Short mmCIF file of C-alpha atoms and ligand atoms in Angstrom, two decimals:
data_model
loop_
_atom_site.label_atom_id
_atom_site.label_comp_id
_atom_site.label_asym_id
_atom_site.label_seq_id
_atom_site.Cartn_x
_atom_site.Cartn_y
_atom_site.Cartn_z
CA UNK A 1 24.99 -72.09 -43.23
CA UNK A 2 26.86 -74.96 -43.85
CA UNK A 3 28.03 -74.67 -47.32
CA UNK A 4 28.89 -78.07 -48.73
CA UNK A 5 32.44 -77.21 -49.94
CA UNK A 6 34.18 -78.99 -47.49
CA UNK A 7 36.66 -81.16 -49.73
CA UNK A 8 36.04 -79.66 -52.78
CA UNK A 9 39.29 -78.13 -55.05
CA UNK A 10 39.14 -74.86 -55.82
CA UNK A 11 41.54 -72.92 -58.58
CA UNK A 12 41.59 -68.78 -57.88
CA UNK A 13 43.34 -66.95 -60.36
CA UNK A 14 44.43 -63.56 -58.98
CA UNK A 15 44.35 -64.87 -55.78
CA UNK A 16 47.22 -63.07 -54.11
CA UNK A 17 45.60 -59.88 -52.97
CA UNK A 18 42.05 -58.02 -52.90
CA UNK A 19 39.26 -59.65 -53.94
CA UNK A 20 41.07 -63.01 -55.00
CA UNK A 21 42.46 -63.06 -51.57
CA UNK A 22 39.33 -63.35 -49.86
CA UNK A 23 38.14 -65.92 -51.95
CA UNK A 24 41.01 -67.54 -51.26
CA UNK A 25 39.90 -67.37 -47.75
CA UNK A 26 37.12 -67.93 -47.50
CA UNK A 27 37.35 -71.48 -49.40
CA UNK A 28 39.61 -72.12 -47.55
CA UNK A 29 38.00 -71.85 -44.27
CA UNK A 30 35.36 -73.82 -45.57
CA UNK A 31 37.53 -76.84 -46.32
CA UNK A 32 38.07 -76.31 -50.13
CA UNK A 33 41.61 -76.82 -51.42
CA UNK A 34 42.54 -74.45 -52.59
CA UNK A 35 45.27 -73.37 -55.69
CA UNK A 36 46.24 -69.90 -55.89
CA UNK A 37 47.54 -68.58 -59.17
CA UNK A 38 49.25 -65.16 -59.77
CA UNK A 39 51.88 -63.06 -61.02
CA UNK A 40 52.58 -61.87 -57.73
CA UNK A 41 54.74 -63.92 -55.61
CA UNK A 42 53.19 -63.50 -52.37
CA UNK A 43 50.44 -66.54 -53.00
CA UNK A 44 53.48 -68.84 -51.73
CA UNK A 45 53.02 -67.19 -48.19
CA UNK A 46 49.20 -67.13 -47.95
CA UNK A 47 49.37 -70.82 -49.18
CA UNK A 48 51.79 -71.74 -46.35
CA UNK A 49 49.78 -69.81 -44.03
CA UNK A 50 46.27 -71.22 -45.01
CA UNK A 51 47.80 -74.98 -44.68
CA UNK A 52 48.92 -74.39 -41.59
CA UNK A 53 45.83 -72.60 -40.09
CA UNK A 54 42.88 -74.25 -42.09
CA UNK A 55 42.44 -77.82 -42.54
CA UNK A 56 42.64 -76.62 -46.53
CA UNK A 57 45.46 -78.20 -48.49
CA UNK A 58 46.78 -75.36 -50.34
CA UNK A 59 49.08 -75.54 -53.43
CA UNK A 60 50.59 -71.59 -54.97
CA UNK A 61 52.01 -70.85 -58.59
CA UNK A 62 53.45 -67.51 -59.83
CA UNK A 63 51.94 -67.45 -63.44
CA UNK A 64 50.64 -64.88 -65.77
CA UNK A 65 47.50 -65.69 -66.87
CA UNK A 66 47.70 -64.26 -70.55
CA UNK A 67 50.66 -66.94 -71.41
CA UNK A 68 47.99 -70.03 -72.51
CA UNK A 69 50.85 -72.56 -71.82
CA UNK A 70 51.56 -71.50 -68.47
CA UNK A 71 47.95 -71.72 -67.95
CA UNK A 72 47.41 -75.32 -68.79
CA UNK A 73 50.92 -76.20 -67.04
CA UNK A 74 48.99 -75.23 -64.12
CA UNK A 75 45.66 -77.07 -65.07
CA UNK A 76 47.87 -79.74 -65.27
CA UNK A 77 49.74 -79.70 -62.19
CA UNK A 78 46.11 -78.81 -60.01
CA UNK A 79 44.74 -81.89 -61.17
CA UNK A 80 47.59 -84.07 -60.53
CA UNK A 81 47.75 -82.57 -57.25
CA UNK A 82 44.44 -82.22 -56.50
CA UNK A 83 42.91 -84.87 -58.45
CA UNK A 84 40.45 -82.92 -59.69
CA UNK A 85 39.07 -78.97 -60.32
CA UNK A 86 35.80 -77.84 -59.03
CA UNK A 87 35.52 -74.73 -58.95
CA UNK A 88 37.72 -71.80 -61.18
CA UNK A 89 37.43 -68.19 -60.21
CA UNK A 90 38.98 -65.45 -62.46
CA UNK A 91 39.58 -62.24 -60.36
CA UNK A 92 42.73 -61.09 -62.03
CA UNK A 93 42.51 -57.83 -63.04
CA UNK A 94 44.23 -54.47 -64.32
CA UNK A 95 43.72 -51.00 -65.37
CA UNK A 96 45.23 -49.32 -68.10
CA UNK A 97 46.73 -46.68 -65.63
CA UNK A 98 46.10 -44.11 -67.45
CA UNK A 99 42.50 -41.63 -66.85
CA UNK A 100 41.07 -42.12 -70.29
CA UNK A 101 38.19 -39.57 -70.33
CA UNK A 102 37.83 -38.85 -73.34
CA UNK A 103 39.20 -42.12 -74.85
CA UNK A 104 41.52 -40.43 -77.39
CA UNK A 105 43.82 -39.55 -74.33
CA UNK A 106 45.11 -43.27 -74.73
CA UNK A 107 46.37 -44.51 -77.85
CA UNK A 108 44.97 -47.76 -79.65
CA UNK A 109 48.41 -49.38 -78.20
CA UNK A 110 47.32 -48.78 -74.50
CA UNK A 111 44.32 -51.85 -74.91
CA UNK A 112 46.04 -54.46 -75.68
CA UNK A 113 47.47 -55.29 -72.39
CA UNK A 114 43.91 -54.41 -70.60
CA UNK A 115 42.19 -56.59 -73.01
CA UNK A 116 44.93 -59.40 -72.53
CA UNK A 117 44.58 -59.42 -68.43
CA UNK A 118 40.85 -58.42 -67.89
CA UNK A 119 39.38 -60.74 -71.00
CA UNK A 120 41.88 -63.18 -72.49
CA UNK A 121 43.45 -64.46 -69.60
CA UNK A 122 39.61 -65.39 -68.30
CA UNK A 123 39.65 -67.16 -71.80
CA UNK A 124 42.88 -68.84 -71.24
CA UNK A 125 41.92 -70.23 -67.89
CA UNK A 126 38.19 -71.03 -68.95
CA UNK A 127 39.86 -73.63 -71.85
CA UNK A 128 42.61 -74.58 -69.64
CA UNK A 129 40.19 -75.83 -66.39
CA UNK A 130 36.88 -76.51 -68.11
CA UNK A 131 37.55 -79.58 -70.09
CA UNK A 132 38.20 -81.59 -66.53
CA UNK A 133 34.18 -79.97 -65.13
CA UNK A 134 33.05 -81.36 -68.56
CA UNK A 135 34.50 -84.86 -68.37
CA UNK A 136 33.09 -85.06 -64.73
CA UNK A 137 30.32 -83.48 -65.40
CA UNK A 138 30.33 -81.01 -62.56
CA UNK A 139 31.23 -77.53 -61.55
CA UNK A 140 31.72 -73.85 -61.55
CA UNK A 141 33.09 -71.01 -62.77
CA UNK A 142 33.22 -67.42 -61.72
CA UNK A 143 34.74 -64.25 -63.70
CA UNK A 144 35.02 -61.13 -61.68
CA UNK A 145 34.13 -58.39 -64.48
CA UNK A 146 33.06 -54.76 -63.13
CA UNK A 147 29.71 -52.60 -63.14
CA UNK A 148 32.50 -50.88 -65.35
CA UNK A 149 31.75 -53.44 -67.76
CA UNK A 150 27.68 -52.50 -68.03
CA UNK A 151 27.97 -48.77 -67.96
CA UNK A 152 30.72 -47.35 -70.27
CA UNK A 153 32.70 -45.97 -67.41
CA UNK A 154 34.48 -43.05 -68.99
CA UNK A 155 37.39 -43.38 -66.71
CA UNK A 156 39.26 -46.03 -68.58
CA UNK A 157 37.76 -47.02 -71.72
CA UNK A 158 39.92 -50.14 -72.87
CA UNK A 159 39.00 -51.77 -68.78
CA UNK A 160 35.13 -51.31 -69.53
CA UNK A 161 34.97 -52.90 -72.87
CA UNK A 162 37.26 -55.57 -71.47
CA UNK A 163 35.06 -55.96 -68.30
CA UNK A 164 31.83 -55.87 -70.95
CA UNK A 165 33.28 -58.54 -73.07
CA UNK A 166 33.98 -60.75 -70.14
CA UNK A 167 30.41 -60.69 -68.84
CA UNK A 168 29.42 -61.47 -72.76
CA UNK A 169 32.05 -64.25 -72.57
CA UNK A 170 30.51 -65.69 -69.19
CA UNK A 171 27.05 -66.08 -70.91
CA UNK A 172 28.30 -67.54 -73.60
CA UNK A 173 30.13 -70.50 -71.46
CA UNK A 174 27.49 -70.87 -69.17
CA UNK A 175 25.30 -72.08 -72.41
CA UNK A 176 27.56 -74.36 -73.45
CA UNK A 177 28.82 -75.75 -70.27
CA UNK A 178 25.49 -75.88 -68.62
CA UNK A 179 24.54 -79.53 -70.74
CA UNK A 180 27.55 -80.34 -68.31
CA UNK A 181 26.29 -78.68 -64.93
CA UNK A 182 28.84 -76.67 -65.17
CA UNK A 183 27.58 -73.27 -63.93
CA UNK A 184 29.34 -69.78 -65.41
CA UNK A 185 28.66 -66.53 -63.53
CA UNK A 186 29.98 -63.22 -63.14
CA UNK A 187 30.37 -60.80 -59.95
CA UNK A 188 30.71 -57.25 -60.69
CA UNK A 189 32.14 -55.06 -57.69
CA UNK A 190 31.95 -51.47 -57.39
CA UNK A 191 33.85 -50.02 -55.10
CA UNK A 192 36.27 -51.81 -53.37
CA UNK A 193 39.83 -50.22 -51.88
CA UNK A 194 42.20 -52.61 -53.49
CA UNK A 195 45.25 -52.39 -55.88
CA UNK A 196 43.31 -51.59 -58.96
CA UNK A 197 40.97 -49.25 -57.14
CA UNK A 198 43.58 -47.11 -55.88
CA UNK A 199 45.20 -47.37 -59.80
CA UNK A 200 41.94 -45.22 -60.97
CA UNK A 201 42.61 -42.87 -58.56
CA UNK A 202 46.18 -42.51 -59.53
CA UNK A 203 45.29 -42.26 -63.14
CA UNK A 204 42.36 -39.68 -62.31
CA UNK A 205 44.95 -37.71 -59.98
CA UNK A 206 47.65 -37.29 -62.54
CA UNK A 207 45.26 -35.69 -65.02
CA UNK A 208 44.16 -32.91 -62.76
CA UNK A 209 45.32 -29.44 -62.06
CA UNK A 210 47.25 -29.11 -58.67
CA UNK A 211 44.78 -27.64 -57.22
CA UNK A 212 42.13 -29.82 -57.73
CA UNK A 213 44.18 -33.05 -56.55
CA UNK A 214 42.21 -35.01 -53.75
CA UNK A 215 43.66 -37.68 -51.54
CA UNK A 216 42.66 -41.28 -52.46
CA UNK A 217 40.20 -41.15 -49.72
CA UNK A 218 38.59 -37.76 -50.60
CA UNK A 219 38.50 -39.14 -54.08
CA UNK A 220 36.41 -42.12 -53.08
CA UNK A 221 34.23 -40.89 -50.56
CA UNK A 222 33.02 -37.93 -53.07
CA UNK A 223 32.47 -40.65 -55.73
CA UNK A 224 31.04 -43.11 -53.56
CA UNK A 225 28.77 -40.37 -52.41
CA UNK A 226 27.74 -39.39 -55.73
CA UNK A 227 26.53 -42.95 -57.46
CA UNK A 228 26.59 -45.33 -54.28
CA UNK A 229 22.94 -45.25 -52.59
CA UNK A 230 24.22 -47.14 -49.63
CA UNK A 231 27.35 -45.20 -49.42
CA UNK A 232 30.11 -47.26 -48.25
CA UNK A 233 32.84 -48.89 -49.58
CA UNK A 234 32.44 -52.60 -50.81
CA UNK A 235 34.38 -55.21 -48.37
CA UNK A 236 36.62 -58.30 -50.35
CA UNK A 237 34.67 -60.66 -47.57
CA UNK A 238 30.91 -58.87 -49.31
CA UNK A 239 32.38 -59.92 -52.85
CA UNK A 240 33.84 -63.28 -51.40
CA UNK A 241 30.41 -64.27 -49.82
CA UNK A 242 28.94 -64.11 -52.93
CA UNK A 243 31.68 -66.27 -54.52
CA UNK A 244 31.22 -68.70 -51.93
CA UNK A 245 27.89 -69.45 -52.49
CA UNK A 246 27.77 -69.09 -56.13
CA UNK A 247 30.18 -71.98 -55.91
CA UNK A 248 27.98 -73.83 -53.66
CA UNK A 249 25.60 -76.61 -54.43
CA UNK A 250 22.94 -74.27 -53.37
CA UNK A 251 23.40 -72.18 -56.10
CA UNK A 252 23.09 -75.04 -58.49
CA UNK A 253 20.03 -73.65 -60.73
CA UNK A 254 21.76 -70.32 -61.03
CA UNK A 255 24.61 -70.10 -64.27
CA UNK A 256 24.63 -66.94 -66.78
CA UNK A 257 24.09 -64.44 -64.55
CA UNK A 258 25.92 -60.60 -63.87
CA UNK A 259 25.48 -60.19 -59.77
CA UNK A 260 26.54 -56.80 -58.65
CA UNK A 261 28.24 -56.09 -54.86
CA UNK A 262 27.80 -52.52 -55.45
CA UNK A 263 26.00 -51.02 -52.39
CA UNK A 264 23.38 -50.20 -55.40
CA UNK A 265 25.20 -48.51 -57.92
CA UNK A 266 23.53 -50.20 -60.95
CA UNK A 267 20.17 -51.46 -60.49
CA UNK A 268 19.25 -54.56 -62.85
CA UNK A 269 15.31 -54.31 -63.25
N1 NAD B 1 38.58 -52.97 -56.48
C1 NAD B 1 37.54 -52.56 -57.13
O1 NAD B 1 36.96 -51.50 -56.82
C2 NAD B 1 37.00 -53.36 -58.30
C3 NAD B 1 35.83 -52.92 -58.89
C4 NAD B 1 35.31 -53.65 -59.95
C5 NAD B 1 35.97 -54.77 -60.39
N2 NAD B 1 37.12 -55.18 -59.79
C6 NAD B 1 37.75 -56.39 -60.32
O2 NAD B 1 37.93 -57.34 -59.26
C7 NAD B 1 39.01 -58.21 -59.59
C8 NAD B 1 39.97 -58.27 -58.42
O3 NAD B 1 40.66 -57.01 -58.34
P1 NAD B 1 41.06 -56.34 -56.96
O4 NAD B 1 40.24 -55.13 -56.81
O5 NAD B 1 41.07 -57.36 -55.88
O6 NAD B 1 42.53 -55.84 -57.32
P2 NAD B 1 43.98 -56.35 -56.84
O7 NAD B 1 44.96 -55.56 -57.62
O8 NAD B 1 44.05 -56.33 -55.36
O9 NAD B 1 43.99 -57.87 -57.32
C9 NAD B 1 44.18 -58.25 -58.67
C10 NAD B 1 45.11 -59.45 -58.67
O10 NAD B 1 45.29 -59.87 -60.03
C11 NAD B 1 46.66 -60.21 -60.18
N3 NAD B 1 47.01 -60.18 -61.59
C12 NAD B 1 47.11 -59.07 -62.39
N4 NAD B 1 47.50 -59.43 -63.62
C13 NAD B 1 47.65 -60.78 -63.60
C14 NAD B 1 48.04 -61.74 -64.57
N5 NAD B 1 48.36 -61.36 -65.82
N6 NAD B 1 48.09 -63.05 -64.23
C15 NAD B 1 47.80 -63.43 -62.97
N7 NAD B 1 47.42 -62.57 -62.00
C16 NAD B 1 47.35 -61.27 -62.31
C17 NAD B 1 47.39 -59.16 -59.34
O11 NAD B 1 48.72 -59.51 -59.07
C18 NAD B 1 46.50 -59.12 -58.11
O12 NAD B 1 46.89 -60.06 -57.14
C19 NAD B 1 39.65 -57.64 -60.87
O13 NAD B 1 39.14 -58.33 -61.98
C20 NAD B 1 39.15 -56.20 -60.88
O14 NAD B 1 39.14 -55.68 -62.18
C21 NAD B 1 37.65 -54.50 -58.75
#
């Protein structure tokens, strides 16, 4: 299915592992140019390697996407790069690192940073790429949030309400950018076995007796087994598919909506 992307510039915050990654990617191998934004230093070395296997031009910046300035230093830079912004995707992303069930085992002061990564930086980058869709009256954005984020998952309160708030955020955007086609969704993964994954597992690990420690992989598959009805693990490539098309012009009457890769752990009706 050809796509349409070919050409088109793409900005993927988070994009230096995981999910982001395979975004990345997959634009990428569809032609998009791609920028990819992150505090970890490794999106120089996936840029260099996507420029020289793709016919993607590829352009990398190590920023943290809850400074605002840094954010539209970056805006600014893309589009005299680039020479313009199609598409942003928000898929940075952090736990607390702590297992917050019941939510008094954090303290208040154990949010802030959650709610700065998982919600403001999305808010940051939303005001520091959208005014460029507006003037040319074209494009999309994508949040990854979390079915976290539409069930009060116990396991780490201050991600949840972050993830929630980001999905309220989305539908918010998506009715004021949509007088400027510009379409706002949101992908919500379940169960992928990625940085912040494995963090839950940590956090859940620490808070148990020795003897009822399981290995990361024991962990999952019990969990996966318990609220997953196709019980598997999601794939980056299932969430980047998505992404990919939800950035394509065949998605173009879809904007406001919550999409779950989740092998069917929360059914919408
Ligand atoms: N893995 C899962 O099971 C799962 C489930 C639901 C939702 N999610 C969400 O998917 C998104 C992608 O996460 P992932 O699973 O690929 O994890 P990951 O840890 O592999 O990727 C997250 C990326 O965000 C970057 N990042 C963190 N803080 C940042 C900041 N302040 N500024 C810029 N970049 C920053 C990290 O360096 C990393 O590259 C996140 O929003 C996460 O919350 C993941």
């Amino acid at each position: 299915m050809d796509l349409q992307l070919a050409n088109h510039v793409a900005v993927v915050i988070g994009g230096a592992k995981g999910i982001g990654e395979a975004i990345v990617r997959g634009f990428a191998e569809e032609g998009v140019h791609v920028a990819i934004v992150d505090v970890d230093t490794g999106v120089q070395s996936l840029a260099d390697e996507l420029a020289a296997s793709t016919t993607a031009q590829t352009l990398s910046a190590v920023v943290d996407a809850t400074d605002y300035e840094s954010m539209q230093m970056i805006a600014a830079r893309v589009i005299s790069e680039f020479g313009r912004v199609d598409h942003l995707i928000y898929a940075a992303g952090a736990g607390s690192g702590k297992y917050g069930f019941p939510f008094w085992n954090l303290a208040p002061t154990d949010w802030q940073r959650v709610l700065d990564i998982n919600l403001l930086g999305a808010v940051n980058a939303a005001h520091a790429f959208t005014p460029e869709m507006t003037a040319a009256r074209q494009g999309t954005v994508l949040f990854l949030s979390s079915i976290a984020g539409q069930i009060g998952s116990q396991t780490d309160p201050p991600y949840s309400a972050a993830k929630a708030a980001l999905i309220n955020f989305a539908q918010c955007a998506a009715k004021d950018l949509a007088q400027y086609d510009v379409r706002v969704n949101t992908i919500c993964p379940g169960m992928v076995k990625t940085t912040v994954n494995e963090s839950v597992w940590k956090a859940w690990r620490e808070a148990q007796p020795e003897c009822q420690r399981l290995s990361y992989d024991e962990w999952a598959t019990t969990k996966i087994a318990a609220t997953t009805p196709l019980n598997r693990w999601q794939e980056p490539a299932d969430v980047a598919a998505l992404a990919l098309y939800l950035a394509s012009p065949r998605a173009h009457n879809i904007t406001g909506q919550t999409m779950n890769v989740d092998g069917g752990m929360v059914m919408h009706s």
